[in-house]
Every structure is written in structure tokens, then in C-alpha cells.
Amino acid sequence: MGVLGPNVLLLGMAIGMAMVTLVASNDNLRVAYQWNQIDYEFPGGNDDRAEAIRSGAYVPENVIPVGLEVYKKRLFLTLPRWKPGIPASLAYININGDKIQQNMPMLELSAVNQLPSGQASNLGGTKHSGQAPLNVSPVRCCCCCKVFHQEGPEAFSAPQSSAPLITHLSSLGRRTPRLSEKDDDRLYVADFEKLLQLAQTSDRQQQQQQQESSAQSSRSRREGPELDKKRASPSRRHRQPVASRWPDHTTTQSPKLRPYPSWNAHRQMGDEEAPEIVSPFRIRADRCGRLWVLDTGVSDLLGETKVLAPTSLLVYDLHNDNLLRRFKFPADHIKESSFYANIAVEDTDCDDTFAYAADLGAPGLVVYSWKLQESWRVQHHFFHPDPLAGNYTITGISFQWDDGLFGIALSRPQSDGFATLYFHPLSSTNEFSVSTRILRNQTLATSDKIYREFKVLGSRGPNGQAGVAFLDQKTGVIFYALPNLNAVTCWKTSNRAYTIKSLGRVYMSVTDMVFPNDVKVDDESNLWVLSDRLHQYMYSSLDPKDVNFRILTATVKDAIENTACDTKIKPLPDIITNLGDILRPSTTTVPPKTKSAASSVLTSLAVLAVAALAKLLL
Ligand SMILES: *[C@@H]1O[C@H](CO)[C@@H](O)[C@H](O)[C@H]1NC(C)=O
Ligand SMILES: *[C@@H]1O[C@H](CO)[C@@H](O)[C@H](O)[C@H]1NC(C)=O
């Protein structure tokens, strides 16, 4: 310590802070496809379509995409039978990969990225603009509401006060749309110089760093007004229409869907007769070329619910689209309020594959062994919803859900050959994990001796309820859909901390990301996100004149660049993160300068300082 002296330490801290500040997001996703309403390629063309509409077999406003998967050049969507008039509940489009990857500019004309969900009502492109929030109750759960009705619109209830996660994500902000590598550099340098200047001039703050105890209060004092100012600033609300910088070949891509695997698989012969596929929510294509379809077997979920078939796993061969296997869940897996909406597949060994299905209604996890052709049901306290985390407000619509186990995401095999399953209930802000070593052993998994094998990782904080989660095995980054915040966030599983601050902001928008509903990474490391305004579909109605469903994409690399999940950035020791907060400048602005020799020297110095600091700390 004495050798290095306070100046070096300070510099080191400034670097720590620089790294923290660089953890800002790009909101790099772009809209690849978008629809006002979902349409299909009917076998007999327009006549067929007209007949389907006339007979009620196709009710365009009732079709909503909920699940997404990408395998090779096909993008699959599930269109569950919530309401009548769904001609096919699993369908696909062919991806014109090159077009999307290279020529498809960002469609973000009206992206508003700063606002918490409660403030969306007068900005978003939804029907509810300016209206009082609807209060909707009672609702049993997200996906199995047999009973629901609207009581609104009621007296205006104020949006929830800005909660920590939204504060954090908003403060990460969005950088100026990227123009070139050079501009990016400039941003880095600007941040960096700002930090150095701060470190060199502020004695007062130097004292503050040593008083860790006062850190908390000073942080909130400084951050509060700053954020409010940002929100109020019109220039941050109304972004430059970026699309105008591109030629006008950017028009909507709204392809018609083709049923999977065929029209026949969706044809219902009699009223009580089940088609091959009834109503899947989420699907998963494994690395062995199989498509796993988790079919709830229930039709007209929001109306006169009919159970046409027991919950089943259908497994298709993606090479020829043949049905390889149908596995019906045994009766004891299906409790009174069971509802299986999500699936994860551990495909390390194609012959010894395990599928995991999450029961959100009667919280539990079904483990299915492909080899044994057998399944068992696992229970744990951590699968249950948090009774205090079931209040949602999205684009001015308030509702309450009490869904249990929902997001399930698998890591790649750990040193013992077993994956880690990361999981959370929907109505909860906590994240948990368990090794599949426990789950895959039927004796163990169904015994009462495994309580301690399940770990609590941490909390995403108020409004941090997450729906679907997906883990990209190449980077070890989990992506989360956060409906309450109109956001997709990420967390790097190599990060020891699971806190609000260790979450990165991938994308946030009250137009493009209203109810993010599914998230996947394909085998070419592209991230795909489906947003679908589900709450509006359920509690109000979708406007056919509006874009309601969007599929956004980016490479994983671009999606996590400059976020807390960027694999180039090593997780910081907590102490540096905290000091960064104390030092965080509130009003200082330094005009950007181009990268100079001087700043390169500073960079080298900084690296040295960090190394020295690391030594001190370890
Ligand atoms: C639920 O959220 C709404 C909107 O933010 C709020 O007005 C209401 O008080 C909350 N209800 C409960 C029980 O927390
Ligand atoms: C399953 O777990 C039990 C109890 O720990 C153990 O005795 C048994 O060997 C395990 N079975 C397998 C196949 O690993």
C-alpha cells in the first residue's frame, strides 16, 4: 500500500469506475419481422382464407405468437389456442438470413427507451395512450386464466415509483446510434477522460471513498435528481429517426406463416377430437436436430376451456419433420391447476437427452429422460411465486398474476458433466439454481433430501419479474425477458454477484419491447426476441392498425457489447464497483475528443494501475 501511494490507488479506482461506466448498453437489437396481425399461407390461397374466416376457423385478431425458436433457416412460432379461430398453433417462416443480417437496418422510429412501464401510457403506440390504467382482476395466472374479467377503467392509479432496477437500467441509457468504430472509440475516451479529471481534481471525493459507510446515502442523493432530469429531457424521449438515414427498402417484413409440420397436424376432425398438435407455448430445437414441442393440450384457454389432450411432449425430426415421439405426461404430473408453459433441453448426449418442463400453476418441474422414456416430477419451495411480487403494470394496464416456476435455462456441462439449471418463478424477483445431477437422478430428485442442493443466487429487485430466460452456452450469458420493464436484460453466469447492478441492459423500449415473451439464441450465436403485447391481448384488445408483434435480433456479441455481460469485461471485485459509485460524476460533462497519443498512454497507465490495484486487493 505504502509503496503505491494514494495517487495510484485513486487512478486505479478511476479505472474501476471507467469500467463501470463503460458498462452501458447499445440497445443493439433490430426489428427483423413485425406484424399487425398474423396471417397464414392457406393451401388454397385467398379463397381458402376467406372461407376460414367465414367459418370461424381463422379469426385474425385472436392469433398471437407466444413462443419462438430458430433452427437453421427456419424461424418457428407457437400460436397457442387462447381464443377460438387459431388455424395452426405451430408454424414457421423461412429466414432470409443474408437480408436480415446485412441489409436490415434498425426500425426504431419511435423508440422510447427511458421510461418505466408505468409511465408508458402517454407515449407508447398502444391503444391506451393517455387513458387511465385499467385495473384487471381477478387473474389466476398468466397462462391458465380460466376466470378473468375486466373491472376497469377505474380511477387513475399513479404509476409505481421508480424502482431500483428500472433506475439502474435507465441510467445505463442508450448510446448514440453507432456510426463507426471510430465514434465508439470516442465515447470510450470521453468517459475515460472524464473519470481521470475527476480523480485528479477532487480531494473531497477522495475522502468520501474512505468512508464507505456514508456511501449509500450520498449515492442516492446524487443519482435521484439526475435521473429525473434525464427522464424529463425531451431530447432523450424523442430519438432521431434512425431509419431515415437508410434508403427506403426498410419497409415492414410481415411474412405469412406456414403450419408445422403440416396443415393436417392442426386439423381438428370432431369438436372434442384433438389434432396432432393442440396448443403449445414454448418449443426448443436441440443440437441433435430435434424439435421439442411442449403441448398443453388445452384449447380456448381464455374462453370455454377444453382439455383436448393431456400435456404432452412431441418430438419432431427437423431433418424430415417426422414425429419421432409423443410422450403424454402421466396423470400424477398434472395437478388441479397445473400448467406447463416452458421447456429446456439438456442435449449434451443425443441418446441420453433430458427435457425439463416447468409447471407454473402447481409449481413443479417435470424431468423427462429420452433414453428411459420416463419422467418424474420434482418439487421445491423455490418454485413457488412470491406473494408480494405478483403486481404488474405494463403500458398502463394493471393486473395480478401468481405464476410459479417459469424461466428455466441450462448451462453447458460443468466439470462433473452435469449442467446447471438456472430458474425462477414468474411472480418473483429472485433467481435460483440447481445442478442437473440432482434432477436427473430420479430417486434423489423425488426424495425430501435435496432442499439444500438448490441455491439462491440473488434478486433483480422491484419490478424485476422475469418471464422466459435463455442461456447462451458459448458466452455463458443468460438473457431475460422482463415484462414489467419492457426490457431484455442479461446476466453473465461467471459473475459471482447477482444484483441489480450485475444485470446488463440489452434492450428497452415501450414500443418495440412491450411484453417480451420469448428469447432464444440460435446455433450461429444470434439472439432472437419476440415481443407481443400479451397483456393487451388478454385484458383489452390489439389494434389491427398497429404493429403488435415484433421479432428483434442481433448477434450475441452486439447484444451484450458494453453491457455488464460483455465477455470482454471481467467482473470487478465488489469494492471497486462500490467505489465507482461514490465517484460517479453527476453533472460533469467533457466534450468528446478524438483518440490521441496521450489517451493511449493514459490507457496503458490505467492498465498498470488496475493490475497494481488487483494485487493489493487479492
Ligand atoms: C399494484 O401496482 C399498481 C400500479 O403501480 C399500484 O397502484 C397498486 O397500489 C399496486 N398494488 C399493490 C397491492 O401493491
Ligand atoms: C442417485 O442418488 C442416490 C442417492 O444419492 C445414489 O445412491 C445413486 O447411486 C444415484 N444413482 C445414480 C444413477 O447416480
XYZ file of C-alpha atoms and ligand atoms in Angstrom:
646
model
C 0.000 0.000 0.000
C 2.642 2.465 1.088
C 4.725 1.820 -1.992
C 1.986 2.678 -4.413
C 0.613 5.666 -2.616
C -2.830 7.221 -2.758
C -2.483 8.667 -6.248
C -2.045 5.327 -7.896
C -4.834 3.928 -5.837
C -7.020 6.759 -6.924
C -6.111 6.212 -10.534
C -6.901 2.568 -10.098
C -10.256 3.461 -8.707
C -10.855 5.769 -11.584
C -10.205 2.879 -13.929
C -12.562 0.719 -11.964
C -15.068 3.415 -12.441
C -14.249 3.735 -16.093
C -15.060 0.102 -16.496
C -18.281 0.547 -14.623
C -19.228 3.492 -16.774
C -18.384 1.611 -19.922
C -20.944 -0.901 -18.834
C -23.569 0.929 -20.802
C -25.766 -0.680 -23.355
C -26.216 -0.127 -27.017
C -29.764 -1.343 -27.386
C -28.360 -3.021 -30.435
C -31.280 -5.220 -31.441
C -33.098 -4.510 -34.669
C -36.545 -5.500 -35.812
C -36.317 -8.362 -38.274
C -40.028 -9.103 -38.629
C -43.170 -7.416 -37.437
C -46.871 -7.972 -37.831
C -50.094 -6.146 -37.106
C -51.857 -9.494 -37.319
C -50.659 -12.991 -38.034
C -51.617 -14.444 -41.396
C -51.037 -17.909 -42.817
C -50.308 -19.369 -46.226
C -53.571 -21.198 -46.731
C -53.341 -24.232 -49.013
C -55.965 -22.971 -51.455
C -54.842 -19.333 -51.357
C -57.264 -16.455 -50.869
C -60.458 -18.457 -51.342
C -59.399 -20.813 -48.605
C -58.524 -17.932 -46.367
C -61.867 -16.232 -46.922
C -63.656 -19.494 -46.186
C -61.620 -19.996 -42.981
C -62.593 -16.520 -41.830
C -66.247 -17.092 -42.726
C -66.391 -20.397 -40.842
C -64.567 -19.031 -37.806
C -61.631 -21.399 -38.270
C -59.429 -18.325 -38.633
C -60.075 -15.254 -36.509
C -57.117 -12.975 -37.310
C -57.399 -10.835 -34.161
C -57.258 -13.944 -31.944
C -53.910 -15.210 -33.206
C -50.922 -14.274 -31.043
C -47.352 -15.606 -31.232
C -46.008 -16.595 -27.827
C -43.011 -18.888 -28.354
C -40.098 -18.636 -30.746
C -37.321 -20.903 -31.955
C -34.792 -20.681 -34.753
C -33.191 -23.696 -36.355
C -31.047 -23.341 -39.465
C -33.072 -21.199 -41.848
C -36.459 -21.656 -40.231
C -37.999 -19.479 -37.563
C -40.753 -21.248 -35.634
C -43.575 -19.575 -33.758
C -46.141 -21.050 -31.414
C -49.641 -19.591 -31.628
C -51.456 -21.157 -28.703
C -55.204 -21.574 -28.676
C -56.045 -18.874 -26.136
C -59.142 -17.920 -28.054
C -61.069 -19.572 -30.892
C -60.012 -19.268 -34.518
C -56.390 -20.445 -34.490
C -55.952 -22.461 -37.690
C -52.451 -23.706 -36.765
C -50.792 -23.406 -33.362
C -47.240 -24.090 -34.550
C -45.881 -22.520 -37.698
C -42.705 -21.219 -39.270
C -41.234 -18.777 -41.741
C -38.109 -19.150 -43.803
C -35.428 -16.745 -42.781
C -33.747 -14.816 -45.474
C -30.612 -14.792 -43.395
C -28.482 -12.541 -45.527
C -31.106 -9.913 -45.847
C -31.667 -9.717 -42.136
C -28.074 -9.797 -41.136
C -26.721 -7.268 -43.575
C -29.386 -5.115 -45.079
C -31.951 -4.855 -42.390
C -31.457 -1.551 -40.636
C -32.914 -0.782 -37.283
C -36.557 0.098 -37.306
C -36.729 2.372 -34.351
C -38.629 5.389 -35.476
C -40.413 5.932 -32.249
C -38.370 4.009 -29.783
C -38.687 5.468 -26.341
C -36.155 3.990 -24.105
C -36.116 5.789 -20.856
C -39.418 5.222 -19.217
C -40.559 2.738 -16.659
C -43.587 0.778 -17.653
C -45.960 2.814 -15.577
C -45.128 5.960 -17.464
C -45.719 4.478 -20.837
C -49.331 5.367 -21.236
C -48.924 8.682 -22.946
C -46.026 7.679 -25.140
C -46.365 4.171 -26.392
C -48.089 3.354 -29.603
C -50.741 1.408 -27.776
C -54.460 1.859 -27.622
C -54.170 3.108 -24.109
C -52.465 6.326 -24.855
C -53.393 8.838 -22.252
C -56.041 6.671 -20.679
C -56.303 5.772 -17.063
C -54.711 2.434 -16.323
C -57.055 -0.483 -16.444
C -57.162 -2.467 -13.300
C -57.869 -6.027 -14.113
C -58.719 -8.696 -11.657
C -59.037 -11.397 -10.623
C -56.497 -13.318 -12.613
C -55.299 -16.713 -11.646
C -52.170 -16.739 -13.675
C -50.602 -15.673 -16.890
C -51.328 -18.655 -18.974
C -54.171 -20.528 -17.408
C -56.706 -17.901 -16.532
C -59.942 -19.707 -16.779
C -61.562 -16.823 -14.991
C -60.728 -13.324 -15.860
C -62.632 -10.176 -16.396
C -62.006 -6.505 -16.524
C -63.060 -4.138 -13.859
C -61.500 -1.077 -15.352
C -61.128 1.556 -16.282
C -61.011 2.647 -12.689
C -59.780 5.756 -11.010
C -56.312 6.627 -12.106
C -53.673 4.971 -10.016
C -50.265 6.508 -10.129
C -47.507 4.558 -11.785
C -45.191 2.775 -9.428
C -42.440 4.972 -8.165
C -39.194 4.402 -9.973
C -37.779 1.250 -8.569
C -34.143 0.318 -8.360
C -33.874 -1.971 -11.373
C -35.545 0.487 -13.686
C -33.326 3.173 -12.246
C -30.299 1.099 -12.939
C -31.330 0.162 -16.462
C -32.341 3.693 -17.318
C -29.093 5.059 -16.011
C -27.250 2.748 -18.356
C -29.049 4.660 -21.009
C -28.563 4.216 -24.624
C -25.607 5.419 -26.543
C -25.904 7.460 -29.670
C -26.646 5.117 -32.537
C -23.351 3.752 -33.628
C -21.919 5.276 -36.752
C -18.496 3.725 -36.948
C -15.842 2.077 -34.882
C -14.168 5.422 -34.571
C -17.163 7.023 -32.945
C -17.295 4.213 -30.484
C -13.736 4.893 -29.510
C -14.569 8.490 -28.985
C -17.246 7.600 -26.491
C -14.867 5.429 -24.589
C -12.233 8.117 -24.480
C -14.713 10.749 -23.370
C -15.833 8.625 -20.454
C -12.333 7.817 -19.578
C -11.052 11.358 -19.544
C -13.993 12.480 -17.524
C -13.015 9.952 -14.919
C -9.391 10.864 -14.845
C -10.172 14.510 -14.492
C -12.438 13.737 -11.639
C -9.871 11.581 -9.961
C -7.181 14.214 -10.231
C -9.107 17.196 -9.008
C -11.435 16.075 -6.312
C -9.993 15.915 -2.826
C -13.389 15.916 -1.300
C -14.337 12.776 -3.092
C -11.077 11.161 -2.137
C -12.170 11.453 1.448
C -15.531 10.088 0.608
C -14.054 6.921 -0.785
C -12.595 6.119 2.575
C -15.928 6.489 4.254
C -17.685 3.515 2.899
C -20.425 3.819 5.461
C -21.753 7.043 4.021
C -21.670 5.670 0.523
C -25.247 4.584 0.370
C -26.881 7.861 1.245
C -24.614 10.008 -0.886
C -25.253 7.759 -3.844
C -28.985 8.078 -3.687
C -28.767 11.830 -3.187
C -26.696 12.201 -6.266
C -28.472 9.777 -8.513
C -32.038 10.711 -7.763
C -32.366 14.162 -9.272
C -30.020 13.279 -12.086
C -32.268 10.531 -13.324
C -35.356 12.646 -13.074
C -33.712 15.258 -15.182
C -32.844 12.675 -17.789
C -36.386 11.424 -17.980
C -37.805 14.860 -18.349
C -35.479 15.778 -21.144
C -37.417 15.732 -24.396
C -34.301 15.074 -26.427
C -33.912 11.752 -24.719
C -37.504 10.850 -25.240
C -37.744 11.547 -28.897
C -34.879 9.968 -30.637
C -33.627 10.819 -34.026
C -35.469 8.684 -36.561
C -32.577 6.479 -37.488
C -34.306 4.723 -40.346
C -34.346 7.932 -42.326
C -30.629 7.579 -42.789
C -31.165 4.438 -44.807
C -32.760 4.160 -48.204
C -36.382 3.198 -48.133
C -36.125 -0.554 -48.571
C -36.727 -0.875 -44.861
C -40.436 -1.495 -45.071
C -42.165 -3.953 -42.861
C -41.403 -7.605 -43.183
C -44.561 -9.451 -42.291
C -44.333 -12.872 -43.899
C -47.248 -15.278 -43.850
C -46.784 -18.321 -41.658
C -46.685 -21.947 -42.781
C -48.075 -24.552 -40.411
C -45.603 -27.007 -38.908
C -45.232 -29.826 -39.733
C -48.328 -29.649 -41.981
C -51.908 -28.381 -42.092
C -53.065 -31.890 -41.220
C -51.277 -31.846 -37.888
C -53.542 -28.974 -36.828
C -56.825 -30.223 -38.229
C -59.484 -30.994 -35.698
C -61.839 -33.647 -37.021
C -64.544 -33.581 -34.336
C -65.377 -30.975 -31.717
C -63.798 -32.958 -28.883
C -61.185 -34.563 -31.096
C -57.581 -33.490 -30.531
C -55.422 -32.582 -33.506
C -51.814 -33.823 -33.507
C -50.721 -30.505 -32.011
C -53.235 -28.713 -29.812
C -51.735 -25.675 -28.109
C -48.004 -25.395 -27.478
C -46.482 -22.398 -25.675
C -42.729 -22.886 -25.883
C -40.612 -25.101 -28.058
C -36.954 -25.997 -28.208
C -34.780 -27.203 -31.061
C -31.860 -29.218 -29.681
C -28.416 -29.501 -31.192
C -29.262 -33.001 -32.409
C -31.869 -31.690 -34.855
C -34.989 -32.458 -32.841
C -37.789 -30.033 -32.167
C -39.314 -30.464 -28.706
C -42.865 -29.192 -28.522
C -44.441 -28.836 -25.093
C -48.155 -29.054 -25.821
C -50.572 -28.047 -23.076
C -53.398 -29.909 -24.833
C -55.871 -27.170 -23.864
C -57.910 -25.132 -26.317
C -59.836 -21.882 -25.861
C -57.905 -21.139 -22.697
C -59.476 -17.729 -22.212
C -62.989 -18.841 -23.054
C -64.707 -22.169 -22.621
C -61.548 -24.071 -21.805
C -61.477 -27.547 -23.333
C -58.858 -30.091 -22.373
C -58.432 -31.970 -25.641
C -55.349 -33.948 -24.632
C -53.098 -34.330 -21.591
C -49.964 -32.202 -21.523
C -47.548 -33.923 -23.893
C -44.073 -33.688 -25.283
C -43.967 -34.035 -29.052
C -40.552 -34.527 -30.577
C -40.047 -33.898 -34.312
C -37.100 -34.724 -36.500
C -36.113 -31.416 -38.058
C -34.359 -33.162 -40.938
C -37.616 -34.545 -42.354
C -40.292 -33.135 -39.997
C -41.476 -36.576 -38.924
C -42.945 -37.018 -35.484
C -40.382 -39.119 -33.641
C -42.171 -39.477 -30.372
C -45.170 -38.406 -28.360
C -44.913 -38.615 -24.592
C -48.046 -37.998 -22.555
C -47.434 -36.754 -19.043
C -48.650 -39.330 -16.506
C -51.756 -38.350 -14.561
C -49.833 -37.690 -11.351
C -47.818 -34.952 -13.079
C -50.955 -32.993 -13.787
C -52.364 -31.354 -10.669
C -55.558 -29.389 -10.489
C -54.026 -26.075 -11.508
C -51.046 -27.431 -13.446
C -49.913 -25.537 -16.491
C -46.723 -26.369 -18.343
C -45.557 -23.458 -20.473
C -41.769 -23.691 -20.630
C -39.197 -26.262 -21.657
C -35.418 -26.628 -21.560
C -33.453 -29.488 -23.103
C -30.119 -30.853 -21.887
C -28.746 -32.227 -25.121
C -25.119 -32.945 -24.249
C -25.690 -36.559 -25.324
C -28.197 -37.015 -28.152
C -29.134 -40.513 -26.944
C -29.283 -39.585 -23.276
C -31.088 -36.285 -23.538
C -33.164 -34.774 -20.725
C -36.056 -32.375 -21.108
C -37.286 -30.149 -18.286
C -40.831 -28.791 -18.247
C -41.875 -26.091 -15.787
C -45.297 -26.175 -14.153
C -46.282 -22.622 -13.340
C -49.738 -23.367 -11.950
C -48.927 -26.103 -9.425
C -45.258 -25.197 -9.035
C -43.107 -28.148 -10.032
C -40.596 -29.409 -12.570
C -41.015 -32.469 -14.765
C -37.824 -34.227 -15.822
C -38.108 -36.428 -18.905
C -35.438 -38.915 -19.915
C -35.295 -39.580 -23.659
C -33.388 -42.806 -23.061
C -35.634 -44.230 -20.343
C -38.798 -42.814 -21.948
C -39.842 -41.958 -18.439
C -40.488 -38.831 -16.403
C -40.648 -37.716 -12.796
C -41.892 -34.622 -11.051
C -39.667 -32.562 -8.766
C -40.926 -30.160 -6.141
C -39.182 -27.412 -4.261
C -40.111 -24.313 -2.266
C -38.141 -22.155 -4.679
C -40.578 -22.994 -7.480
C -43.324 -21.022 -5.748
C -44.335 -17.434 -6.553
C -43.559 -14.650 -4.116
C -46.938 -13.360 -2.918
C -45.537 -9.826 -2.876
C -44.266 -9.915 -6.461
C -47.480 -10.508 -8.371
C -48.458 -6.928 -9.180
C -47.821 -5.895 -12.770
C -48.342 -2.644 -14.624
C -47.485 -2.567 -18.290
C -48.377 0.312 -20.622
C -50.935 1.494 -18.124
C -52.672 -1.865 -17.707
C -52.504 -3.244 -14.166
C -53.078 -6.876 -13.347
C -52.047 -9.527 -10.855
C -50.522 -12.895 -11.617
C -49.364 -15.599 -9.243
C -47.397 -17.810 -11.607
C -44.791 -20.129 -10.154
C -41.853 -21.807 -11.885
C -41.410 -20.227 -15.307
C -37.953 -19.331 -16.620
C -35.612 -22.322 -16.912
C -32.194 -22.043 -18.557
C -29.434 -24.631 -18.852
C -25.707 -24.039 -18.732
C -23.256 -26.155 -20.643
C -21.975 -29.210 -18.795
C -19.863 -28.346 -15.758
C -16.737 -30.273 -14.717
C -18.840 -33.152 -13.403
C -20.653 -33.465 -16.733
C -23.938 -32.062 -15.438
C -25.459 -28.744 -16.421
C -26.669 -26.086 -14.020
C -30.343 -25.237 -14.295
C -30.997 -21.558 -13.593
C -34.623 -20.912 -12.776
C -37.194 -18.517 -11.372
C -40.926 -18.284 -10.811
C -42.610 -15.607 -12.926
C -44.093 -13.742 -9.975
C -40.831 -13.380 -8.117
C -37.721 -11.318 -8.486
C -35.299 -13.965 -7.272
C -33.052 -16.235 -9.276
C -32.117 -19.765 -8.230
C -30.039 -22.642 -9.497
C -29.635 -26.381 -9.112
C -27.359 -28.950 -10.723
C -28.994 -31.437 -13.072
C -27.008 -34.057 -11.163
C -29.809 -33.814 -8.638
C -32.671 -33.569 -11.116
C -31.580 -36.422 -13.393
C -31.386 -38.946 -10.572
C -34.998 -39.966 -10.106
C -34.500 -41.365 -6.619
C -32.699 -38.293 -5.454
C -34.873 -35.761 -7.254
C -38.080 -37.116 -5.770
C -36.687 -37.554 -2.262
C -37.055 -34.995 0.501
C -33.303 -34.732 0.995
C -32.462 -32.210 -1.676
C -33.599 -28.940 -0.145
C -30.045 -27.653 0.273
C -28.982 -28.581 -3.246
C -30.976 -25.624 -4.561
C -29.176 -22.272 -4.389
C -30.449 -18.715 -4.099
C -28.424 -16.500 -6.431
C -29.921 -13.113 -5.709
C -32.655 -10.693 -6.653
C -33.379 -8.433 -9.598
C -35.205 -6.073 -7.242
C -38.624 -4.414 -7.532
C -40.279 -4.800 -10.935
C -37.612 -7.332 -11.862
C -40.059 -10.161 -12.544
C -38.691 -12.226 -15.399
C -40.557 -14.415 -17.825
C -38.571 -16.575 -20.169
C -34.819 -16.971 -19.729
C -32.300 -18.432 -22.136
C -28.634 -19.190 -21.540
C -26.210 -18.810 -24.424
C -23.806 -21.655 -23.811
C -20.953 -20.117 -25.797
C -20.727 -16.975 -23.675
C -22.399 -18.239 -20.509
C -24.746 -15.245 -20.596
C -28.410 -15.580 -19.601
C -30.946 -13.379 -21.342
C -34.146 -12.461 -19.525
C -37.472 -11.123 -20.715
C -38.696 -8.542 -18.178
C -42.348 -7.765 -18.906
C -42.784 -5.141 -16.179
C -39.894 -3.115 -17.556
C -40.409 -3.635 -21.294
C -36.868 -4.878 -21.358
C -34.483 -7.661 -22.120
C -31.621 -7.894 -19.674
C -28.682 -10.207 -19.249
C -26.506 -11.684 -16.580
C -23.137 -13.324 -17.013
C -23.142 -16.622 -15.131
C -19.435 -16.275 -14.376
C -20.297 -13.211 -12.321
C -20.247 -14.017 -8.632
C -22.741 -11.316 -7.791
C -26.403 -11.448 -8.701
C -27.680 -7.975 -8.011
C -29.477 -5.228 -9.828
C -26.123 -3.823 -10.814
C -24.763 -7.024 -12.233
C -27.579 -7.130 -14.777
C -26.920 -5.652 -18.174
C -29.402 -3.807 -20.291
C -29.779 -5.421 -23.696
C -32.817 -3.584 -24.964
C -35.551 -1.474 -23.501
C -38.433 0.195 -25.281
C -42.094 0.939 -24.708
C -42.814 0.406 -28.356
C -40.616 -2.438 -29.576
C -40.361 -4.402 -26.368
C -43.864 -4.347 -24.948
C -44.230 -7.732 -23.351
C -41.083 -9.576 -24.360
C -42.360 -13.137 -24.432
C -39.646 -15.411 -25.742
C -35.876 -15.256 -26.077
C -33.551 -17.655 -27.880
C -30.013 -17.847 -29.206
C -29.568 -19.904 -32.379
C -26.546 -22.060 -33.205
C -24.954 -19.192 -35.128
C -24.944 -17.040 -31.992
C -27.809 -14.773 -32.993
C -30.113 -13.561 -30.257
C -33.829 -13.551 -31.116
C -36.545 -11.881 -29.072
C -40.302 -11.961 -29.567
C -42.436 -9.166 -28.108
C -46.200 -9.485 -28.420
C -48.250 -7.186 -26.142
C -49.734 -10.218 -24.423
C -51.304 -8.230 -21.582
C -53.147 -6.067 -24.070
C -54.364 -9.152 -25.937
C -55.648 -10.597 -22.685
C -57.124 -7.589 -20.923
C -58.004 -5.221 -23.710
C -57.591 -5.790 -27.424
C -54.902 -5.381 -30.006
C -55.328 -2.652 -32.568
C -55.120 -4.184 -36.064
C -53.821 -0.843 -37.362
C -50.838 -1.037 -35.042
C -47.726 -3.201 -35.110
C -48.417 -5.710 -32.349
C -45.820 -8.454 -32.754
C -42.129 -7.987 -33.334
C -39.132 -10.222 -33.685
C -35.893 -8.488 -32.865
C -32.432 -9.831 -33.442
C -28.707 -9.153 -33.140
C -25.617 -11.229 -32.739
C -24.973 -12.109 -29.118
C -21.747 -10.167 -29.384
C -23.531 -6.976 -30.405
C -26.347 -7.549 -27.937
C -24.054 -7.696 -24.921
C -21.413 -5.256 -26.097
C -20.698 -2.626 -23.435
C -23.140 -4.201 -21.016
C -22.345 -5.877 -17.720
C -22.496 -9.161 -19.668
C -19.821 -8.222 -22.172
C -17.449 -11.136 -22.071
C -14.542 -8.808 -22.753
C -15.134 -7.089 -19.424
C -14.071 -9.092 -16.411
C -16.335 -8.869 -13.400
C -14.997 -6.294 -10.989
C -14.356 -7.004 -7.353
C -17.265 -5.564 -5.393
C -15.134 -2.971 -3.668
C -14.205 -1.355 -6.964
C -17.795 -1.367 -8.109
C -18.819 0.406 -4.938
C -16.066 2.970 -5.158
C -17.111 3.598 -8.724
C -20.500 4.559 -7.425
C -19.097 7.025 -4.963
C -17.064 8.638 -7.670
C -19.764 8.564 -10.312
C -19.998 12.053 -11.756
C -23.410 13.598 -11.806
C -23.123 16.726 -13.861
C -19.596 16.829 -15.237
C -19.511 16.760 -18.966
C -16.416 16.837 -21.078
C -16.726 17.270 -24.805
C -15.599 14.182 -26.658
C -12.103 14.280 -28.050
C -10.656 12.087 -30.676
C -8.334 9.395 -29.545
C -4.867 10.794 -29.147
C -1.463 9.505 -28.296
C -1.950 10.963 -24.849
C -5.019 8.938 -24.191
C -3.236 5.789 -25.336
C -0.566 6.483 -22.790
C -3.240 7.033 -20.203
C -4.816 3.762 -21.164
C -1.548 1.925 -20.641
C -1.046 3.653 -17.315
C -4.539 2.731 -16.372
C -3.996 -0.911 -17.146
C -0.908 -0.906 -14.973
C -2.800 0.773 -12.182
C -5.579 -1.750 -12.321
C -3.066 -4.562 -12.197
C -1.457 -2.982 -9.166
C -4.770 -2.449 -7.516
C -5.796 -6.008 -8.170
C -2.619 -7.142 -6.445
C -3.420 -5.028 -3.457
C -6.854 -6.441 -3.177
C -6.060 -10.102 -3.618
C -50.021 -2.528 -7.889
O -49.472 -1.625 -8.826
C -50.284 -0.502 -9.046
C -49.691 0.296 -10.166
O -48.368 0.560 -9.979
C -50.383 0.292 -7.750
O -51.164 1.422 -7.940
C -51.005 -0.595 -6.685
O -51.028 0.073 -5.451
C -50.218 -1.876 -6.528
N -50.940 -2.756 -5.660
C -50.366 -3.406 -4.670
C -51.255 -4.285 -3.848
O -49.180 -3.306 -4.433
C -28.920 -41.477 -7.246
O -28.737 -40.929 -5.949
C -28.646 -41.908 -4.949
C -28.679 -41.203 -3.591
O -27.663 -40.234 -3.542
C -27.397 -42.748 -5.163
O -27.270 -43.730 -4.155
C -27.471 -43.383 -6.537
O -26.272 -44.071 -6.815
C -27.726 -42.344 -7.605
N -27.995 -43.002 -8.856
C -27.310 -42.737 -9.947
C -27.715 -43.476 -11.170
O -26.414 -41.927 -9.970
